[in-house]
Short mmCIF file of C-alpha atoms in Angstrom, two decimals:
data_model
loop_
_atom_site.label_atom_id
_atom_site.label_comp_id
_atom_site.label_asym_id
_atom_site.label_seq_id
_atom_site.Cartn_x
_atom_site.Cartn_y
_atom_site.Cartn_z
CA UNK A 30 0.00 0.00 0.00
CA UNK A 31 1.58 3.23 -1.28
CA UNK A 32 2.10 6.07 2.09
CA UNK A 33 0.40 9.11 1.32
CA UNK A 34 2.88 12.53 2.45
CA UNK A 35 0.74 15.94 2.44
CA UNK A 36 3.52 18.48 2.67
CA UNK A 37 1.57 21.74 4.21
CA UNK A 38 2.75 25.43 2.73
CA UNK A 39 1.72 28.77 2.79
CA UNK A 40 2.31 32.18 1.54
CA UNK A 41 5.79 32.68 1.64
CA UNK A 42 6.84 29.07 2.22
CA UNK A 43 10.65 28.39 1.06
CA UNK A 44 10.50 26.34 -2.34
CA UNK A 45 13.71 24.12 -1.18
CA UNK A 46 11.64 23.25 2.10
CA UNK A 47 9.52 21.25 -0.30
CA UNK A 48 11.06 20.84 -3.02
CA UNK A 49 13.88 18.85 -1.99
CA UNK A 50 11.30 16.39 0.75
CA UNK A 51 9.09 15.87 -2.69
CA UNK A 52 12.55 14.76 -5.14
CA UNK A 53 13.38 12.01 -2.28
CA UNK A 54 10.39 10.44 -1.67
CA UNK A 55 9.60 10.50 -5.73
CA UNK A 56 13.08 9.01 -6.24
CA UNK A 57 12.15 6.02 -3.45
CA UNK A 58 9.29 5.17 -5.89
CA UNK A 59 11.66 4.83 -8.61
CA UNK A 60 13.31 2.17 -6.47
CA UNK A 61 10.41 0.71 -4.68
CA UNK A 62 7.43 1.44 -6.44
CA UNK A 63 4.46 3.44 -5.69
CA UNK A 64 5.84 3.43 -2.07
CA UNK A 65 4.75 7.23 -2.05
CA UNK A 66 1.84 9.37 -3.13
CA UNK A 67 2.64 13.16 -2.73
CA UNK A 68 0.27 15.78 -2.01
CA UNK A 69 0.71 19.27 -1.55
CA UNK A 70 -1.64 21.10 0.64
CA UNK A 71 -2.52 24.68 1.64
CA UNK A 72 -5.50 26.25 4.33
CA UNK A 73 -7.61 27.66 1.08
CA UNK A 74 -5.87 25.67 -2.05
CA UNK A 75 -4.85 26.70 -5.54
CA UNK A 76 -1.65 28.14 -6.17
CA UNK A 77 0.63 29.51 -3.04
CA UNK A 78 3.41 31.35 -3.60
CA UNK A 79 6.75 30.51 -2.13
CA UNK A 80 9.41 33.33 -0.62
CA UNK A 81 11.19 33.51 -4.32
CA UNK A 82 7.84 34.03 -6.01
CA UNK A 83 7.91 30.65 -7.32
CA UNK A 84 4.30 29.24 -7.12
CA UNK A 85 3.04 25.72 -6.30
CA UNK A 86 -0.29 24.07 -6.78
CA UNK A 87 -2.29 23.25 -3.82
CA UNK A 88 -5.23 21.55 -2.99
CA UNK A 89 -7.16 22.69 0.03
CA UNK A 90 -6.91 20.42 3.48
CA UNK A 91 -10.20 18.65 4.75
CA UNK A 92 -10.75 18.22 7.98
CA UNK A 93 -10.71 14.92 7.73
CA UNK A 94 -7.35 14.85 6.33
CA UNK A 95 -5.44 11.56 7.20
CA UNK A 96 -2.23 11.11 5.48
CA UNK A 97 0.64 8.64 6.73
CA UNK A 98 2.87 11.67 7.45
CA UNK A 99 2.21 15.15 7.73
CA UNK A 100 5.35 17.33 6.34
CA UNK A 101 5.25 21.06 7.66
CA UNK A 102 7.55 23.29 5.64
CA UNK A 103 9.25 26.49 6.86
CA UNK A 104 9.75 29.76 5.19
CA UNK A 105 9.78 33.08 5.97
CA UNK A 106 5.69 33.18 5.80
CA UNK A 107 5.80 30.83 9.08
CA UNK A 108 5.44 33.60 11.36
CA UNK A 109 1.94 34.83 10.22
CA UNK A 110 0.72 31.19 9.58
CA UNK A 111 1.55 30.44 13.36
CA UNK A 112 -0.87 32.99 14.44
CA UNK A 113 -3.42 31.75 12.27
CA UNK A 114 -5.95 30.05 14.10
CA UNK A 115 -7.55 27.88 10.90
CA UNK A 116 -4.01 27.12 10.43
CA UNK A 117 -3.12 25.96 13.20
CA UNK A 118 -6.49 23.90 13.97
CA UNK A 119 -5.81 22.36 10.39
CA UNK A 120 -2.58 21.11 11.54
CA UNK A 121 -3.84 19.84 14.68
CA UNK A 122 -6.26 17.49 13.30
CA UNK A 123 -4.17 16.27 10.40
CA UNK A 124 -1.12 15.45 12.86
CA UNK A 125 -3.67 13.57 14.91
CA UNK A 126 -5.04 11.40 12.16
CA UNK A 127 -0.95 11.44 10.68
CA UNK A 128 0.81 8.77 11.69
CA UNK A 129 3.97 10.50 12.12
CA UNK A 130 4.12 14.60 11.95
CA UNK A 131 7.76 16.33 10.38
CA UNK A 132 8.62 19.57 10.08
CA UNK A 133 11.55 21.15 7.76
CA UNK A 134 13.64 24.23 9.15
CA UNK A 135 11.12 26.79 10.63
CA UNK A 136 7.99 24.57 10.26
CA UNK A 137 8.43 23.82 13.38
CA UNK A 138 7.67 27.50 14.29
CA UNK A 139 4.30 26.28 12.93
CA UNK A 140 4.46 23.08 15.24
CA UNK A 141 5.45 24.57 18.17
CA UNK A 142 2.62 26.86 18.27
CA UNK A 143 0.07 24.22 17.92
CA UNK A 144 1.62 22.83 20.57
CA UNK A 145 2.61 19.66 18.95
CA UNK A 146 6.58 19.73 20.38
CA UNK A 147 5.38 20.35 23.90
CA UNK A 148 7.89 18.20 26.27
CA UNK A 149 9.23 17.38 22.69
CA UNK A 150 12.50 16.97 22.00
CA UNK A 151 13.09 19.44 18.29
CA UNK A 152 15.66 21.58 16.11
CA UNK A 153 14.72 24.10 13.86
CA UNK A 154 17.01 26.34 11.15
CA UNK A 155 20.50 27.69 13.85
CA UNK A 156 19.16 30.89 13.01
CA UNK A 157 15.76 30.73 14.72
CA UNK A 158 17.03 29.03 17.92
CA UNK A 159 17.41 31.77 20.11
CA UNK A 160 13.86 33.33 20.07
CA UNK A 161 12.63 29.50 19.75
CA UNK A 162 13.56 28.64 23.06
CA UNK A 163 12.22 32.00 24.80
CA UNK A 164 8.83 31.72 22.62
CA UNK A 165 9.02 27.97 23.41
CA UNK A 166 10.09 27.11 26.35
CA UNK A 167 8.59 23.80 26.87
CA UNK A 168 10.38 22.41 23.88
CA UNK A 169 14.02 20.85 24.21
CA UNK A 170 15.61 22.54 21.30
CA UNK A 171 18.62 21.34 19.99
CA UNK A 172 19.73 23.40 17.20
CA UNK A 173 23.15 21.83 16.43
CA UNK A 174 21.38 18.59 15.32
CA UNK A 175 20.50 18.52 11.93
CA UNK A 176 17.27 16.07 12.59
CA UNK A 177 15.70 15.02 15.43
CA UNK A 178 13.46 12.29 16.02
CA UNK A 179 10.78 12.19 18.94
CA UNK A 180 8.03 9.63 18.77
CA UNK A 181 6.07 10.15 15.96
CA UNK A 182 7.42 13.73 15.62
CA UNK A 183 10.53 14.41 13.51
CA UNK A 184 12.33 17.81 12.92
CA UNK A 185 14.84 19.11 10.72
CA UNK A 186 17.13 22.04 10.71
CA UNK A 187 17.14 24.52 8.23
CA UNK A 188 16.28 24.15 3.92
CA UNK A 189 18.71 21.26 2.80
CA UNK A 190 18.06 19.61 6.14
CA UNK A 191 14.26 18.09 4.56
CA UNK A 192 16.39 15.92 2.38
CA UNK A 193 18.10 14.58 5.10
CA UNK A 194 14.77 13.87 7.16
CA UNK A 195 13.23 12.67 4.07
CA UNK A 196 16.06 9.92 3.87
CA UNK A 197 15.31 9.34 7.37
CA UNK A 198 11.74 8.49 6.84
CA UNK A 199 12.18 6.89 3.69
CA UNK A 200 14.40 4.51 5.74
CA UNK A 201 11.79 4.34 8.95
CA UNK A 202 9.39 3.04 5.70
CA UNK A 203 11.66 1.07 3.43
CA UNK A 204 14.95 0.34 4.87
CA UNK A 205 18.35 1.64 5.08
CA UNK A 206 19.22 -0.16 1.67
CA UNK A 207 16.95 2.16 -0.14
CA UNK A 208 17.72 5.29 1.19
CA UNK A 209 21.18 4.80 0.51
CA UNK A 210 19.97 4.56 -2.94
CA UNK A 211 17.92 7.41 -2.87
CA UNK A 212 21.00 9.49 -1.71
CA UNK A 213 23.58 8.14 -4.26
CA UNK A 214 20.88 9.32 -7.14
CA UNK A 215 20.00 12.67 -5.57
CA UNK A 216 24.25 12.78 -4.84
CA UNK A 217 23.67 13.84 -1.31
CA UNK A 218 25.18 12.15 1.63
CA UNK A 219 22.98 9.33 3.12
CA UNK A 220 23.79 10.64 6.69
CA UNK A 221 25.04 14.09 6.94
CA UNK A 222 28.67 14.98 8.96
CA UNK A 223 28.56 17.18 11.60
CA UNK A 224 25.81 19.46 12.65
CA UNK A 225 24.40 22.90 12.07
CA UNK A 226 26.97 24.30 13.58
CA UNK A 227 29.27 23.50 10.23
CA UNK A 228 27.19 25.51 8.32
CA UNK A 229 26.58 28.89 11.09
CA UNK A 230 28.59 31.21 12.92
CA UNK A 231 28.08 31.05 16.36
CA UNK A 232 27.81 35.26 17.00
CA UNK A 233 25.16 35.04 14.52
CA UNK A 234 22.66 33.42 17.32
CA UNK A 235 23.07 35.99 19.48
CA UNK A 236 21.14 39.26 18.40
CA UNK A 237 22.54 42.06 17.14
CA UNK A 238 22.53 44.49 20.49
CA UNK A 239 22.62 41.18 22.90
CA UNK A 240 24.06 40.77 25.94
CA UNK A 241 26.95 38.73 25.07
CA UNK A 242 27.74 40.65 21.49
CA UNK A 243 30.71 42.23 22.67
CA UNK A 244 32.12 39.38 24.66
CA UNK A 245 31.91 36.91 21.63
CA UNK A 246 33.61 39.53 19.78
CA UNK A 247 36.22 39.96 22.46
CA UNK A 248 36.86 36.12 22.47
CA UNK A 249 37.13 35.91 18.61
CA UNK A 250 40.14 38.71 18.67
CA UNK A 251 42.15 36.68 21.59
CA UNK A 252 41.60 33.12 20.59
CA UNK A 253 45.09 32.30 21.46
CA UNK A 254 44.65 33.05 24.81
CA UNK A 255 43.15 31.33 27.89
CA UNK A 256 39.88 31.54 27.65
CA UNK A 257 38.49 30.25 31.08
CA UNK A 258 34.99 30.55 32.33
CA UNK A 259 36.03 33.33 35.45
CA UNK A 260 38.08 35.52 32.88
CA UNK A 261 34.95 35.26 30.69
CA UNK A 262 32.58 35.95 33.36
CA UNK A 263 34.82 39.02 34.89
CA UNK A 264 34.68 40.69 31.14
CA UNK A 265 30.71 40.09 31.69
CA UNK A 266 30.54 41.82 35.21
CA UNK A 267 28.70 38.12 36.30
CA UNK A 268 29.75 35.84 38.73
CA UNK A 269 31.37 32.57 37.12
CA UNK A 270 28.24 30.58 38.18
CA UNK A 271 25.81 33.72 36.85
CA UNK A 272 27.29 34.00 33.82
CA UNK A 273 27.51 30.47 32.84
CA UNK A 274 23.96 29.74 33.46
CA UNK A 275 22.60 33.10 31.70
CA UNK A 276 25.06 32.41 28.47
CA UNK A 277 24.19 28.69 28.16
CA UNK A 278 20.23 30.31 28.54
CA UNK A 279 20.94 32.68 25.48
CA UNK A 280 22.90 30.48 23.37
CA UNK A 281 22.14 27.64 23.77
CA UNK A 282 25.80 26.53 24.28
CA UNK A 283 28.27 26.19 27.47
CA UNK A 284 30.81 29.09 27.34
CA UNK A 285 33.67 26.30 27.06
CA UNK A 286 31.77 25.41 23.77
CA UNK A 287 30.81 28.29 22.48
CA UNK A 288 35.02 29.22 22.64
CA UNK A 289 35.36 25.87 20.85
CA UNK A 290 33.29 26.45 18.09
CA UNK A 291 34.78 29.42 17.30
CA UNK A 292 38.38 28.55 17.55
CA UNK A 293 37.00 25.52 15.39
CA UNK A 294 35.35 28.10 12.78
CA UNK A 295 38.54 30.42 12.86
CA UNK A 296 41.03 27.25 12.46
CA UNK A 297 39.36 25.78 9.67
CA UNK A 298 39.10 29.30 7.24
CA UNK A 299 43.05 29.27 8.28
CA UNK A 300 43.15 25.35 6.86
CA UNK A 301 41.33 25.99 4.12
CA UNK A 302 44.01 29.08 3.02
CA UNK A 303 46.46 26.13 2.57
CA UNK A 304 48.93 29.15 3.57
CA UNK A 305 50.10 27.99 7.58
CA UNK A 306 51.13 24.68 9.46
CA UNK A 307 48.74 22.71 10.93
CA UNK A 308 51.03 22.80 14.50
CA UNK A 309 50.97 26.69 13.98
CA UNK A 310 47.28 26.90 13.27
CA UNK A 311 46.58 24.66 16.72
CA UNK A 312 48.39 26.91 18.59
CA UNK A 313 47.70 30.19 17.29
CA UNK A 314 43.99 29.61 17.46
CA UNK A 315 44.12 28.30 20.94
CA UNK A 316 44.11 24.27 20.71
CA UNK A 317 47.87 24.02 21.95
CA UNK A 318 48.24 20.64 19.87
CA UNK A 319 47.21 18.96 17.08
CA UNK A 320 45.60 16.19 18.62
CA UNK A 321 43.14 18.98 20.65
CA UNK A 322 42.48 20.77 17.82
CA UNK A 323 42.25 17.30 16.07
CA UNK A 324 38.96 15.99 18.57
CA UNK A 325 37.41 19.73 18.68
CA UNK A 326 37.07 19.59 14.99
CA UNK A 327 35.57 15.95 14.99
CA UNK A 328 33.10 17.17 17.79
CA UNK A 329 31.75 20.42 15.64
CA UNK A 330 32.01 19.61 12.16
CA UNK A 331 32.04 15.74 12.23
CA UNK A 332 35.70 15.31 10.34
CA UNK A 333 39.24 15.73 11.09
CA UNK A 334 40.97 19.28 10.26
CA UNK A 335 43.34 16.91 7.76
CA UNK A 336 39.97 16.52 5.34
CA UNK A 337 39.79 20.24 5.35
CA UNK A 338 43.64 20.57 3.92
CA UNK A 339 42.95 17.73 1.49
CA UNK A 340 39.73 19.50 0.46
CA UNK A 341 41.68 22.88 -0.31
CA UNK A 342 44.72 21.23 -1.58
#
């Protein structure tokens, strides 16, 4: 029996957000046929327009809507669809007839507000994260994870990140074998490096004007130095135990990591310059060794700073 996917947009919906979901699960039918039967689905129907003016057919949602899975793209439209009440009732009672709900990047703005990732763990696009967890503070946001399953309820980071879920789900429904497949003919890696993180810059999640603006830039001019969590804190005018708890608040990172990931970000432009020694990058930047600088980079970006230098070579 073919699994029917609605993938819900709106005005101002990001094309890629569904785009890319709709070229997986079409290409797992080219494997394993008629495994999928796509639908794409809007609060009135007929044609939608996406952020880039591209326009996609819709058909309006019934209420009693009951597809396998229930796909929720993002965009920058997501903020006035979350405050639409018909919206979010429609999304409600399709997730509840869905067997499994997703969302891709900030759909699960669109989630969230219908209270569907209450207690949930979630991600959402890096750059979102920050006013996520103060609109949404009963959600357990991880933004560095570029999908997250809970229960029936999967997330994914930002835009490219619905391929990966779709590969997820496509394995959840068909097996490992064929979403491998599905990658090598879309030419997309089956299961992703790293995190977000690869992709972001960490002073970018804090606002412009925030509390810790100046500090991060402060640490990203002295990242040869010690960078400890009482010098940090004394530069904040916070005790160590104050300032630790507020940052990790507003980040959504430890101090300790939020140094590593810029060292990390900093070190790897340097590698990928080709122009400096590896032992002279680790120490300039802060790692004192190779081998430290080595595991950071494996932590954040999921590979070795030597794949970096082969990439640039």
């Amino acid at each position: 029996m073919p699994r029917f996917i609605s993938l819900l947009v709106y005005p101002g919906f990001q094309i890629l957000d569904a785009a890319g979901p709709l070229s997986a699960f079409e290409t797992a039918n080219r494997f394993v046929a008629d495994s999928y039967r796509l639908a794409l689905l809007s609060r009135d129907g007929g044609p939608v327009a996406s952020s880039s003016g591209a326009v996609l057919l819709t058909r309006p949602a019934g209420a009693n809507e009951a597809p396998d899975t229930l796909l929720v793209v993002g965009g920058d439209g997501v903020d006035e669809a979350s405050t639409c009440p018909a919206t979010l009732g429609l999304v409600r009672a399709t997730s509840a007839s869905a067997r499994r709900t997703a969302s891709v990047c900030s759909g699960a703005w669109l989630l969230a507000s219908a209270g569907l990732l209450d207690g949930r763990r979630a991600t959402t696009h890096w750059r979102r994260s920050s006013r996520f967890r103060q609109c949404f503070p009963s959600v357990q946001l991880d933004a560095d994870l570029i999908y997250v399953q809970d229960g029936p309820v999967w997330t994914a980071a930002g835009i490219s990140a619905g391929i990966d879920l779709a590969l997820a789900l496509i394995a959840d429904d068909l097996g490992e074998a064929v979403a491998r497949q599905v990658a090598r003919q879309l030419v997309v890696y089956y299961r992703r490096p790293g995190g977000q993180s690869q992709f972001s810059e960490l002073a970018e999640m804090q606002p412009a004007g925030g509390r810790f603006a100046s500090l991060l830039d402060y640490i990203r001019q002295h990242l040869g130095e010690r960078l400890e969590v009482d010098a940090l804190a004394a530069r904040a005018c916070m005790s160590p135990r104050h300032f630790s708890r507020r940052f990790t608040e507003e980040m959504g990172v430890t101090p300790a990591r939020a140094v590593e990931k810029l060292r990390v970000e900093a070190a790897a432009a340097a590698l990928e310059s080709g122009t400096e020694a590896v032992q002279k990058i680790a120490r300039d930047y802060g790692f004192g060794d190779q081998e430290r600088m080595r595991r950071a980079f494996v932590r954040t970006l999921g590979r070795p700073p030597s794949a970096l230098r082969r990439k640039s070579a």
